[in-house]
Coordinates of C-alpha atoms and ligand atoms in Angstrom, one line a residue:
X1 CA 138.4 72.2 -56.2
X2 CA 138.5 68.6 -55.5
X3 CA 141.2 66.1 -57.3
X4 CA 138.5 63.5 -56.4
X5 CA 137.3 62.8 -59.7
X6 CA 138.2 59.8 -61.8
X7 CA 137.9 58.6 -65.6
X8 CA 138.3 55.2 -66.5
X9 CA 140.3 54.5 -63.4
X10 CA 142.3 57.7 -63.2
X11 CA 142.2 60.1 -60.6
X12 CA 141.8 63.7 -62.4
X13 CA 141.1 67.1 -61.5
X14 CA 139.0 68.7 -63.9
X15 CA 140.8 72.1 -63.6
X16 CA 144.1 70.8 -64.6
X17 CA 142.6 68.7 -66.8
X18 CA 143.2 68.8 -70.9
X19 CA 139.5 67.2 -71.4
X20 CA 136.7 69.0 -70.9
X21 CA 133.5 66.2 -69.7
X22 CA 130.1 65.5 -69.7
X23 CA 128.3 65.9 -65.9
X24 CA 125.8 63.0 -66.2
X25 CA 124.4 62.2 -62.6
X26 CA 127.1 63.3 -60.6
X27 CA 129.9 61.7 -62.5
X28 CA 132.0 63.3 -65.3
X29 CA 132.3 60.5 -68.4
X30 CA 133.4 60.8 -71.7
X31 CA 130.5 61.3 -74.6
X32 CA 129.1 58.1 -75.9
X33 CA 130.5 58.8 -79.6
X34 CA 133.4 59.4 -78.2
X35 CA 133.4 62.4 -80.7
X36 CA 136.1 65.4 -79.5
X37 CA 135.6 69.5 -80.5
X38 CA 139.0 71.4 -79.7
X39 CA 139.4 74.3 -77.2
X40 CA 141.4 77.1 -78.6
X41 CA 142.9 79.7 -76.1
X42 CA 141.5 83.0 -77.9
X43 CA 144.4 85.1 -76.9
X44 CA 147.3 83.3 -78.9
X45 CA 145.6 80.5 -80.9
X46 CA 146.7 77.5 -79.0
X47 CA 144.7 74.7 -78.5
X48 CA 143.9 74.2 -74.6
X49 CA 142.1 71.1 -74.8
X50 CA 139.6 68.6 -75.9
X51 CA 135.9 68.8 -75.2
X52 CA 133.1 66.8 -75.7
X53 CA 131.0 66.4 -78.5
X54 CA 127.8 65.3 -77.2
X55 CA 124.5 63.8 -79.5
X56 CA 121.4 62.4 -78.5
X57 CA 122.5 60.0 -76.7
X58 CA 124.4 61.7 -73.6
X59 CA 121.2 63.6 -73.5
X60 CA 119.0 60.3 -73.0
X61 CA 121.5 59.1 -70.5
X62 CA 121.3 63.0 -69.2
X63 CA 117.4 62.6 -69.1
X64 CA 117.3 59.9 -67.4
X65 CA 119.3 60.9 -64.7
X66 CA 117.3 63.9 -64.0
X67 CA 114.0 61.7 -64.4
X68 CA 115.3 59.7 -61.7
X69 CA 116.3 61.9 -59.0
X70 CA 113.3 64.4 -60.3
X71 CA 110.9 63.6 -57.5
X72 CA 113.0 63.2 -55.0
X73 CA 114.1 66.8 -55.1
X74 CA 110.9 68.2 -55.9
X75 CA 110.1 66.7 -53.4
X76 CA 112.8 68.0 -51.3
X77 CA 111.6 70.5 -48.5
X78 CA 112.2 74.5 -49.7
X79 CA 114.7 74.7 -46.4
X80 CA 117.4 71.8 -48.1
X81 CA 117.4 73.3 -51.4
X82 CA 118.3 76.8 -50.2
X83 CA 121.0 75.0 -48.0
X84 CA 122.5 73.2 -50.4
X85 CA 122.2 75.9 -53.5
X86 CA 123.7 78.5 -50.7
X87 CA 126.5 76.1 -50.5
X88 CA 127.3 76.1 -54.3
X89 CA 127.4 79.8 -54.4
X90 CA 129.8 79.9 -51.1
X91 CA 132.1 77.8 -53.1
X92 CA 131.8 79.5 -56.1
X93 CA 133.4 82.0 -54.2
X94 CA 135.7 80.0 -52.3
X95 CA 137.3 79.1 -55.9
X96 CA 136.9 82.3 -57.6
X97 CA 140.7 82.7 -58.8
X98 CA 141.0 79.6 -60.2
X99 CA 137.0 80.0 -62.3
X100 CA 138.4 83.0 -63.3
X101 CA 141.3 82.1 -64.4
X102 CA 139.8 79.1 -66.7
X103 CA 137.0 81.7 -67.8
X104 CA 139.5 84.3 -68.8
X105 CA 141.3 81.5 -71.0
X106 CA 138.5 79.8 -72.7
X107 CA 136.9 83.0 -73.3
X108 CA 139.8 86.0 -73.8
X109 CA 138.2 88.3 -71.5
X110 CA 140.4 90.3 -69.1
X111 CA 141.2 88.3 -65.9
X112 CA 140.3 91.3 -63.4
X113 CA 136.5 91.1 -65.0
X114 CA 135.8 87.2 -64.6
X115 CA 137.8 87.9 -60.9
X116 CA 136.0 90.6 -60.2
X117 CA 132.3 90.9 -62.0
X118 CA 131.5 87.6 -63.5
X119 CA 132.5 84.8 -61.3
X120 CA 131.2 86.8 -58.1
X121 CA 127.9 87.0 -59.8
X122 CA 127.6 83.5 -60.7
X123 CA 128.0 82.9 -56.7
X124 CA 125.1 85.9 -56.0
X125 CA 122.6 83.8 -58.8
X126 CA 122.8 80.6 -56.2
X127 CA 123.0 82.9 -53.4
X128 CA 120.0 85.1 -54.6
X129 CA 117.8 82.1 -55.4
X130 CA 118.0 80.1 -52.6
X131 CA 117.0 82.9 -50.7
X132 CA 114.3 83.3 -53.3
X133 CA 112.7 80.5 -53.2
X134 CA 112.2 81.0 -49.3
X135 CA 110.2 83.7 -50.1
X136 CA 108.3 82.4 -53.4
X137 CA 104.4 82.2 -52.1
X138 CA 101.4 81.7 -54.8
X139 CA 97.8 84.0 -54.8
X140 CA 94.7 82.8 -53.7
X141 CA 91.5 84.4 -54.3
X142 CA 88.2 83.9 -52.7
X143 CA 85.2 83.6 -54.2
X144 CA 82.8 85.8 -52.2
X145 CA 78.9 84.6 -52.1
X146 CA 80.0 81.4 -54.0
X147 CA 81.1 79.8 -51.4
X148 CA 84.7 78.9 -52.6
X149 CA 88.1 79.5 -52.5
X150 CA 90.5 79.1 -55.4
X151 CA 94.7 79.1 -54.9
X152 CA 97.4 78.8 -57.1
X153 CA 100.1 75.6 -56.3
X154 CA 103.4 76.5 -58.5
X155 CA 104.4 72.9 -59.3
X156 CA 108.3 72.0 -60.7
X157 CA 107.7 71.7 -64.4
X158 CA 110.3 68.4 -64.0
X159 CA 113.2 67.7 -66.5
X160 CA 114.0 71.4 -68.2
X161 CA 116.9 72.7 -70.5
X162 CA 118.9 75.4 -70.2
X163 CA 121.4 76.6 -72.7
X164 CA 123.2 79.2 -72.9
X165 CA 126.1 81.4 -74.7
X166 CA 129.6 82.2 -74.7
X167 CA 129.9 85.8 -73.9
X168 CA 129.2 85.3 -69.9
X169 CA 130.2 82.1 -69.4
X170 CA 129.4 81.0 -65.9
X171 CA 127.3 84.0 -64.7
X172 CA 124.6 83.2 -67.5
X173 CA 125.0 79.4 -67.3
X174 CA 123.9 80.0 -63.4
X175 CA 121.9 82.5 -64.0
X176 CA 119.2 80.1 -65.5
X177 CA 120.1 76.9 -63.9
X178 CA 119.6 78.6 -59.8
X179 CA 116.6 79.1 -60.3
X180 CA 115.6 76.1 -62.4
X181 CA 117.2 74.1 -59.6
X182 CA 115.6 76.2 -56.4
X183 CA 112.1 75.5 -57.7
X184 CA 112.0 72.2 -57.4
X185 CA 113.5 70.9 -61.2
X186 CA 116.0 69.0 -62.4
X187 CA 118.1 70.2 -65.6
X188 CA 120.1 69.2 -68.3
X189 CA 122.3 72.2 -68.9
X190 CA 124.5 72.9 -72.0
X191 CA 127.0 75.7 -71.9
X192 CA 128.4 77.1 -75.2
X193 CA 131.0 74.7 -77.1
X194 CA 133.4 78.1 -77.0
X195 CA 133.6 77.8 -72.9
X196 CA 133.2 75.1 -71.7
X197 CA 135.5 74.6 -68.4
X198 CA 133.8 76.5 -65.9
X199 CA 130.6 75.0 -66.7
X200 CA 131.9 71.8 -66.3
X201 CA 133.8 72.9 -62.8
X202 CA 130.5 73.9 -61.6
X203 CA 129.7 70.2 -61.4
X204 CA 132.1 69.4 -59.1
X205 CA 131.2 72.1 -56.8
X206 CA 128.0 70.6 -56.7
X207 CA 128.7 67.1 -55.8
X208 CA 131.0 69.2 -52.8
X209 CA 127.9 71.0 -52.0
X210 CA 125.6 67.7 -51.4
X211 CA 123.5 68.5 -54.6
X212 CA 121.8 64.7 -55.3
X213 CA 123.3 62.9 -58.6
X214 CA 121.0 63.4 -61.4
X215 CA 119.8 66.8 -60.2
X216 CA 122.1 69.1 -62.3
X217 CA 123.7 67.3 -65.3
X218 CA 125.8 69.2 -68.2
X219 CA 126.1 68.0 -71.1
X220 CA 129.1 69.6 -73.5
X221 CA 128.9 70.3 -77.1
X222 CA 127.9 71.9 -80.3
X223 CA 124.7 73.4 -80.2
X224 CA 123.7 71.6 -83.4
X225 CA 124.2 68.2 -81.8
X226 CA 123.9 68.4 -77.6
X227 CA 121.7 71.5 -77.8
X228 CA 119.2 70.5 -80.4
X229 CA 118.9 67.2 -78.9
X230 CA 117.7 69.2 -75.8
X231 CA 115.3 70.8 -78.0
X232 CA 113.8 67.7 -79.4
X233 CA 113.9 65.5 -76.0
X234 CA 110.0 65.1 -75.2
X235 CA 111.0 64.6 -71.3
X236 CA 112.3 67.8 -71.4
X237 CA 109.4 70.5 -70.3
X238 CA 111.1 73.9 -70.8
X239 CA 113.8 75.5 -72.5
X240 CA 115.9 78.1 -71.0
X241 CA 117.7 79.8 -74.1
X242 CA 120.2 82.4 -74.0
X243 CA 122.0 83.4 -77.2
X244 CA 121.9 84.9 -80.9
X245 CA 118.2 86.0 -82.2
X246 CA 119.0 83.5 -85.7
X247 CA 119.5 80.6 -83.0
X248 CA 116.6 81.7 -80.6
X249 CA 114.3 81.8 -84.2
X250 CA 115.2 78.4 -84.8
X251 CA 115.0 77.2 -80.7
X252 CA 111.2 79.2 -81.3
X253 CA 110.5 76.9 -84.5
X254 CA 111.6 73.3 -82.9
X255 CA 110.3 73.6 -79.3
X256 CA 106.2 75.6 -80.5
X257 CA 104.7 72.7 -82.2
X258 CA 105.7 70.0 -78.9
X259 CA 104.5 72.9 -76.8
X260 CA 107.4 73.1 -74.1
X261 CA 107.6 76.4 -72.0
X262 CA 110.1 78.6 -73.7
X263 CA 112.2 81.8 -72.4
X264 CA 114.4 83.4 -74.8
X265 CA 117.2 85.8 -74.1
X266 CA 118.6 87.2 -77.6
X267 CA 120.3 90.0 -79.3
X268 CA 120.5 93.9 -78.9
X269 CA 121.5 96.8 -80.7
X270 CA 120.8 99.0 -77.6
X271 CA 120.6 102.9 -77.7
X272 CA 123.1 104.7 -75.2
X273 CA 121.2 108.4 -75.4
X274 CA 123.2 111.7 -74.2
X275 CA 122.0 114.9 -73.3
X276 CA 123.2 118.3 -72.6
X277 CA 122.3 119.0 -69.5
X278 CA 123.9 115.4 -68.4
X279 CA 126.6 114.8 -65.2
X280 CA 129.0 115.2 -68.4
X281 CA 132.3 113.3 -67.0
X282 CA 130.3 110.5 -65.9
X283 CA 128.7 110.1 -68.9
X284 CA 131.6 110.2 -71.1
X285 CA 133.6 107.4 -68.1
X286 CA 130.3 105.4 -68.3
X287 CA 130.0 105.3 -72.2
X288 CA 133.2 103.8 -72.3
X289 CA 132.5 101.1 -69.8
X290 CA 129.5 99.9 -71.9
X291 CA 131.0 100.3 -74.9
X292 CA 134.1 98.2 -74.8
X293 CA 133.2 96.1 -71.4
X294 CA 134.2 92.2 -72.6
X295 CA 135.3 93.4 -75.8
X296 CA 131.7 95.1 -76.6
X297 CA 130.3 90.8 -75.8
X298 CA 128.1 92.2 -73.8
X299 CA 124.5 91.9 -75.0
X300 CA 122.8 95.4 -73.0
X301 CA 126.4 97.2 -74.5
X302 CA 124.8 100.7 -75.4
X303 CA 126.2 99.8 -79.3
X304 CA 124.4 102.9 -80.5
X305 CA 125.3 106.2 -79.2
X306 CA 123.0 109.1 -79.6
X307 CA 124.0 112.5 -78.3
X308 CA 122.4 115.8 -78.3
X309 CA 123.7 118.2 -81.3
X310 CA 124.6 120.9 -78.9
X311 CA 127.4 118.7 -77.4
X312 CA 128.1 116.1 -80.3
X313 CA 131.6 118.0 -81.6
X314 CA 132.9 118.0 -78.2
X315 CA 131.6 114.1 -76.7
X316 CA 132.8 112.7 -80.0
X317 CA 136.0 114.5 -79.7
X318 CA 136.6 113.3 -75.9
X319 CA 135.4 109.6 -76.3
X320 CA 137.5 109.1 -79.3
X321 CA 140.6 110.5 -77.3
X322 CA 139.9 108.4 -73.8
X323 CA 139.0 105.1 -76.4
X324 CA 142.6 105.5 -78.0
X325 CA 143.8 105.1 -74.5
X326 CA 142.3 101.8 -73.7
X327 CA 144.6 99.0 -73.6
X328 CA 144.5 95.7 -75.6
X329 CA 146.6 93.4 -74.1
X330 CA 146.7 89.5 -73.3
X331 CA 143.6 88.7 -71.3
X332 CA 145.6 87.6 -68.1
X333 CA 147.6 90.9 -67.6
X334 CA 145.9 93.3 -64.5
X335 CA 146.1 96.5 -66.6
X336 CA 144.4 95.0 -69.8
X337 CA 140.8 96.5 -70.9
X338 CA 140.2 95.4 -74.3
X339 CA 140.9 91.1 -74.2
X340 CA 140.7 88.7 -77.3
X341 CA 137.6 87.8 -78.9
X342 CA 136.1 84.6 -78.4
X343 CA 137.0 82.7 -81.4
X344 CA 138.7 83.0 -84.8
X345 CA 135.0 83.1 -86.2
X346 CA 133.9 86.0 -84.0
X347 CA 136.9 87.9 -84.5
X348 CA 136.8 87.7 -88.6
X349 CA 133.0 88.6 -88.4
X350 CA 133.6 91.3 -86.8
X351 CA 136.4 93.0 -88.5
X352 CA 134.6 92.2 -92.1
X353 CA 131.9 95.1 -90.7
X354 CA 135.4 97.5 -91.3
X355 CA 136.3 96.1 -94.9
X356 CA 132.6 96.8 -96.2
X357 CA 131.8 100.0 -94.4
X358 CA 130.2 102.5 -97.4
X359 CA 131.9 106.0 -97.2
X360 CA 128.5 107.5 -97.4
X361 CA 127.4 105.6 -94.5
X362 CA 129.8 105.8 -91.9
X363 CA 133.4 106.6 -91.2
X364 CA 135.6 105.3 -88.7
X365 CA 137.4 107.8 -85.7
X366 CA 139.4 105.4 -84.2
X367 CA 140.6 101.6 -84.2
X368 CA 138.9 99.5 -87.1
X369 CA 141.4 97.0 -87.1
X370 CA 143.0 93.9 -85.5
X371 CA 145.2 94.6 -82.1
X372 CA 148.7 93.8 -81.6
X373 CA 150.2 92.3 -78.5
X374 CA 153.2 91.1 -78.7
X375 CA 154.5 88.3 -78.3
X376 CA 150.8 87.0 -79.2
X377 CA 150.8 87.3 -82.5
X378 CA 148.1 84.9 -83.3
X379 CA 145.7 85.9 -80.4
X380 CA 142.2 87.4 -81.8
X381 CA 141.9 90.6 -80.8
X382 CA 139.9 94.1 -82.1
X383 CA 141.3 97.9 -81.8
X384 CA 138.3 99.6 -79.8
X385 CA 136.5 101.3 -82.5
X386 CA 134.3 104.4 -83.0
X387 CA 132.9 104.9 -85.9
X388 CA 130.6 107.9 -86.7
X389 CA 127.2 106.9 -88.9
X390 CA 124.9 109.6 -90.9
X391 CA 122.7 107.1 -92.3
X392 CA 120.5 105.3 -89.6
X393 CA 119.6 102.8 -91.8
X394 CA 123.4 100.9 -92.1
X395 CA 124.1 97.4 -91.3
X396 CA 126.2 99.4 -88.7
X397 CA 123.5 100.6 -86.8
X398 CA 120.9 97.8 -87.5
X399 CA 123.5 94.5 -86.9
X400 CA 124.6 93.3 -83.4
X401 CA 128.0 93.5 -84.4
X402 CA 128.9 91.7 -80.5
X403 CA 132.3 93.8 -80.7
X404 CA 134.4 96.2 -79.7
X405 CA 132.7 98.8 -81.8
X406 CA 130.4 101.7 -81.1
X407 CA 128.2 104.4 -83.8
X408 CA 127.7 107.7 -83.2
X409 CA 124.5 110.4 -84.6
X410 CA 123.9 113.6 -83.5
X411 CA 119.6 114.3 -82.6
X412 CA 117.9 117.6 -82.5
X413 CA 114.9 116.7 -80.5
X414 CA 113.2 113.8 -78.5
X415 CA 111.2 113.6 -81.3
X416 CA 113.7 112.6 -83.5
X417 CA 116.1 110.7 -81.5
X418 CA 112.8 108.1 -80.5
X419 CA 112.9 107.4 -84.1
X420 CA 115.7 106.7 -84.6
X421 CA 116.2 104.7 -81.1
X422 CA 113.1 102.4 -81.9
X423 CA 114.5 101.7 -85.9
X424 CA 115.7 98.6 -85.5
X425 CA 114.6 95.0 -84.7
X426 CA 116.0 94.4 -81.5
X427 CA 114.4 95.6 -78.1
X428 CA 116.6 94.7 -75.3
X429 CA 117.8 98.1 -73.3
X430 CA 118.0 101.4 -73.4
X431 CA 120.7 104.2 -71.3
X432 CA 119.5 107.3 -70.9
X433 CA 121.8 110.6 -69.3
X434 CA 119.6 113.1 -68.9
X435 CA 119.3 115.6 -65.5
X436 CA 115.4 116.4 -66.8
X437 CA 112.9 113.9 -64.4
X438 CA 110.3 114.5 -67.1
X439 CA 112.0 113.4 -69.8
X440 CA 113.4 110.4 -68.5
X441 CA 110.3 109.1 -67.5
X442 CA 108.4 110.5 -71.4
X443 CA 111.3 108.6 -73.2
X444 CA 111.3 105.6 -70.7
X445 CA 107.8 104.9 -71.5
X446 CA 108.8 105.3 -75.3
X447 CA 111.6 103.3 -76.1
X448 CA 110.8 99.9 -77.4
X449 CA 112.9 97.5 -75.0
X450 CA 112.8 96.0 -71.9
X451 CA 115.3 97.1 -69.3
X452 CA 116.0 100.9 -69.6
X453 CA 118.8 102.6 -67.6
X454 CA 118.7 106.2 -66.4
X455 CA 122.8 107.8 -65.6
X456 CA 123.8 104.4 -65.2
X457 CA 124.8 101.1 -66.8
X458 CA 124.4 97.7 -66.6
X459 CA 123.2 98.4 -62.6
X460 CA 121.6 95.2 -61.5
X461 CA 119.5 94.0 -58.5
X462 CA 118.9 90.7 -59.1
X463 CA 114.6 91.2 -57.9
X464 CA 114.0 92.5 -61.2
X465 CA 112.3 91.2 -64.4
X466 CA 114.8 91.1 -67.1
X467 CA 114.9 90.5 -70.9
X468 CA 113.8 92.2 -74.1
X469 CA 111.3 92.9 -76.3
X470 CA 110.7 92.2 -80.3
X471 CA 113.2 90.0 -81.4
X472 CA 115.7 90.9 -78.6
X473 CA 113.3 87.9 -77.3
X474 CA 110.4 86.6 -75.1
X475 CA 109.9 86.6 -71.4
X476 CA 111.2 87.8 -68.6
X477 CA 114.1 86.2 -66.5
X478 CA 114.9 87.3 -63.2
X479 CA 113.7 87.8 -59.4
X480 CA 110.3 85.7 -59.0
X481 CA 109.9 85.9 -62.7
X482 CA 112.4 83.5 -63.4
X483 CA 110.8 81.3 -60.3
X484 CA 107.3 81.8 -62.2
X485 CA 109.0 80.6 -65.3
X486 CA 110.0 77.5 -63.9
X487 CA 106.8 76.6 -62.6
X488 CA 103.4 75.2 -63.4
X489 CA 100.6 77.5 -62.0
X490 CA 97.5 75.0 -61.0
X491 CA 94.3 76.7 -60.1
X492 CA 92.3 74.4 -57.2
X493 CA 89.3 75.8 -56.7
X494 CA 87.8 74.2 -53.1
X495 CA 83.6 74.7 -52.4
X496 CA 83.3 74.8 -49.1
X497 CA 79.4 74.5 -47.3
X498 CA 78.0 77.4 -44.8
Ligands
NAD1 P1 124.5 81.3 -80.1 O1 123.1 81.5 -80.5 O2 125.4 81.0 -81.2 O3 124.7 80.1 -79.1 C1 124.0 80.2 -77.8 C2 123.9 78.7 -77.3 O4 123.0 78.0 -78.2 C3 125.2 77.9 -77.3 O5 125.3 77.1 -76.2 C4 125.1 77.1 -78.6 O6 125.8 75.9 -78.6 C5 123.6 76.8 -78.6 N1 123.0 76.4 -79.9 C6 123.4 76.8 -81.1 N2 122.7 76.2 -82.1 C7 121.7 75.5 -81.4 C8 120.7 74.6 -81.8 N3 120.4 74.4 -83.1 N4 119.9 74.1 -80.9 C9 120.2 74.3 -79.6 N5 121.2 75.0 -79.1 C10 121.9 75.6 -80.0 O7 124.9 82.6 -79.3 P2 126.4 83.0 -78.9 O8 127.1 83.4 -80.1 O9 126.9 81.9 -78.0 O10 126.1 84.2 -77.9 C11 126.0 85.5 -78.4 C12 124.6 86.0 -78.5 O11 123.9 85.9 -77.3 C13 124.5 87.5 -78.8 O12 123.5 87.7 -79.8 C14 124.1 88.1 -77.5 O13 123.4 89.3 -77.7 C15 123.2 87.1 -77.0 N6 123.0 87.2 -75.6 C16 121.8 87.7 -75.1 C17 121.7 87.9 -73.7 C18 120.4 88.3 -73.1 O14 120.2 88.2 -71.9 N7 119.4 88.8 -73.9 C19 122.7 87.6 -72.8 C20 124.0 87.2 -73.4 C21 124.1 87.0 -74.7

């Protein structure tokens, strides 16, 4: 990354950097309340920095900025967007090792993940949309005997928010604002208060890309303060949100009355269903994978594990003995698979799910309690746990716990298990191993939730519509969905004489 930057006269590098910035049109600059959160380092419990604490008024300044360069890049030809956000995502990529190395210390996950998984697919969301956008055409529809042809213009909305969480630091924050950016928008973007850095980098690697100032601004900060601010600002169009279901309630109750386009990505508690007749060893690899991957901070983790009474004794048996040989280690080590959890916070809420388990509920098989690594004493991290549930009905199997902790149940029949699967609030994916065609496609059709996987996990191609159903949230992200989403269809309707 550049060493380009300066802050009140001093030249600065915003990797090696301590402080943590606002973006506002193309310049990093301290908050106007000059109000500090701290940045603790989740795997030992030192404090890595400062970051800002933004309010309402680094989101006016951030407003501004984007209304200012708004119709100049809207009105920027579809050819120079995709250059420039193709850019972004080639040096996303150029400076993978050192984003992943920041993500892996703000966050605690495992340094091979961000190097591998999450920092390449923050490059593939620019990459993917400015190809996109190419290839983005509207309907038109004509009127036969009436003489007239209507077609549809998909207009930039303007200023719109995105915010978004913690758990995928960079490869959600992207994931909203490519898009947002390729059709013609500008955006104020807030990344969580937890991880900050490689949001902020990001900003940097746009002023290398060309991006115009005011285009893409960031604004740092608690989501009570910066991120409600966004929710409030009447410039702002849309809102983007990716986090907790609690939060995305409250985004829901804020942004409805000033009628602002809203897309909300929240919660799961997501099924992971196994049957008999299933490729067995893949299964079992698999269900490890999408149990534990980021420390179970993954919302489509398959949280809920169903399998088929014929094979429960044995599956339960053989994922409790390959869980006890995952490692938890410090989040920069190469053979590490279970990292730190995020924060202090995260880390107490989820090991209080272990102190008030009911013996008649549940019962754990393996971990339920805090890891050692040595020499890291005061580092958050979680024992991968398996705990197995005979009452459906538990805060264990109706809480996003957003850990490192799976439930088990044994089903007789598809009848049953669909009962069970759809008991719960949330809606946002299913996993289904199975060998039978017909019953992947009866229980597809079944299962309340929007993205469901069939002898696979977390598979992506980035064309399809993603997101969740009941309060797992509303809309659909993704492909030409998220390019519909940030868009105003306009209907002209021309008459035309014979
Ligand atoms: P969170 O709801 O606490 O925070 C998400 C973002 O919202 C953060 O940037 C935060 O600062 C901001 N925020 C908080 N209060 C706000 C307010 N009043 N106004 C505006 N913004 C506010 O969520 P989290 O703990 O960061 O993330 C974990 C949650 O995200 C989990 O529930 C997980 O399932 C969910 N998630 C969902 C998806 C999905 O695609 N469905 C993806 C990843 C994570």
């Amino acid at each position: 990354l550049s060493s380009k930057l300066t802050f009140n006269g001093v030249s600065m590098n915003p990797v090696n950097s301590t402080t943590t910035f606002n973006f506002i049109n193309g310049k990093y600059c301290d908050p106007v309340g000059e109000d500090w959160l701290e940045n603790i380092n989740p795997a030992d419990g030192t404090l890595l920095g400062r970051i800002a604490n933004s309010t309402e008024q680094d989101v006016e300044h951030a407003v501004i900025a984007a209304s200012n360069a708004q119709s100049n890049w809207s009105e920027s030809t579809l050819e120079q967007r995709s250059r420039i956000l193709s850019k972004i995502g080639d040096l996303i990529e150029e400076n993978i090792e050192s984003l992943a190395t920041i993500e892996s210390e703000d966050s605690g996950k495992p340094i091979g993940r961000a190097r591998t998984i999450e920092i390449p697919r923050a490059a593939s969301n620019f990459h993917f949309f400015a190809n996109a956008i190419t290839q983005f055409s509207s309907e038109s529809h004509e009127s036969v005997g009436q003489n007239a042809i209507n077609f549809t213009l998909r207009q930039p909305l303007g200023v719109v928010g995105c915010i978004s969480p913690w758990n995928l630091p960079l490869y959600l924050f992207t994931w909203k604002i490519a898009p947002a950016l390729a059709a013609g928008n500008c955006v104020i973007a807030k990344p969580s208060e937890l991880t900050p850095r490689t949001a902020s980098m990001l900003g940097d690697l746009c002023n290398q890309a060309g991006l115009p100032a005011g285009v893409l601004n960031i604004v740092q900060g608690a989501g009570t303060g910066a991120g409600q601010a966004i929710l409030e600002h009447e410039k702002i169009k849309a809102i983007s949100f990716t986090g907790g279901t609690a939060t995305g309630e409250h985004v829901a109750r804020v942004v409805a009355p000033k009628f602002k386009k809203l897309s909300l990505e929240l919660g799961g508690k997501n099924p992971n269903i196994i049957f008999s007749d299933c490729n067995y060893e893949r299964a079992l690899e698999t269900t490890i994978h999408s149990s534990f991957a980021n420390q179970g901070q993954i919302c489509l983790c398959g949280s809920r594990i169903f399998i088929e009474s014929s094979i429960y004794e044995k599956f339960k048996a053989d994922l409790v003995a390959r869980t006890s040989q995952l490692t938890v280690g410090h989040p920069s080590k190469t053979e590490t698979s279970i990292g730190a959890m995020v924060s202090g916070d995260h880390y107490r809420k989820v090991l209080s799910y272990f102190e008030q388990i009911d013996p008649a509920d549940a019962s754990i098989l393996c971990g339920g309690k805090p890891g050692t690594v040595e020499g890291h004493e005061q580092g958050f991290y979680i024992e991968p746990t398996v705990i197995e549930v005979q009452n459906n009905q538990c805060r264990l199997n109706q809480e996003e716990i957003f850990g490192p902790v799976v439930t088990l149940m044994p089903f007789e029949n598809e009848e049953e298990l669909i009962a069970m699967a759809n008991d719960v609030k949330y809606g946002l994916s299913a996993t289904i191993w199975t060998k039978d065609l017909d019953r992947t496609m009866r229980l597809s059709k079944k299962i309340e939730c929007g993205v469901v996987w069939i002898n696979t996990w977390l598979m992506r191609d980035l064309r399809t519509p993603f997101g969740g159903m009941k309060d797992s949230g509303v809309g659909r992200e993704g492909g030409l969905e998220a390019l519909r989403f940030f868009t105003e269809p306009k209907n002209i309707c021309i008459a035309f004489e014979n």
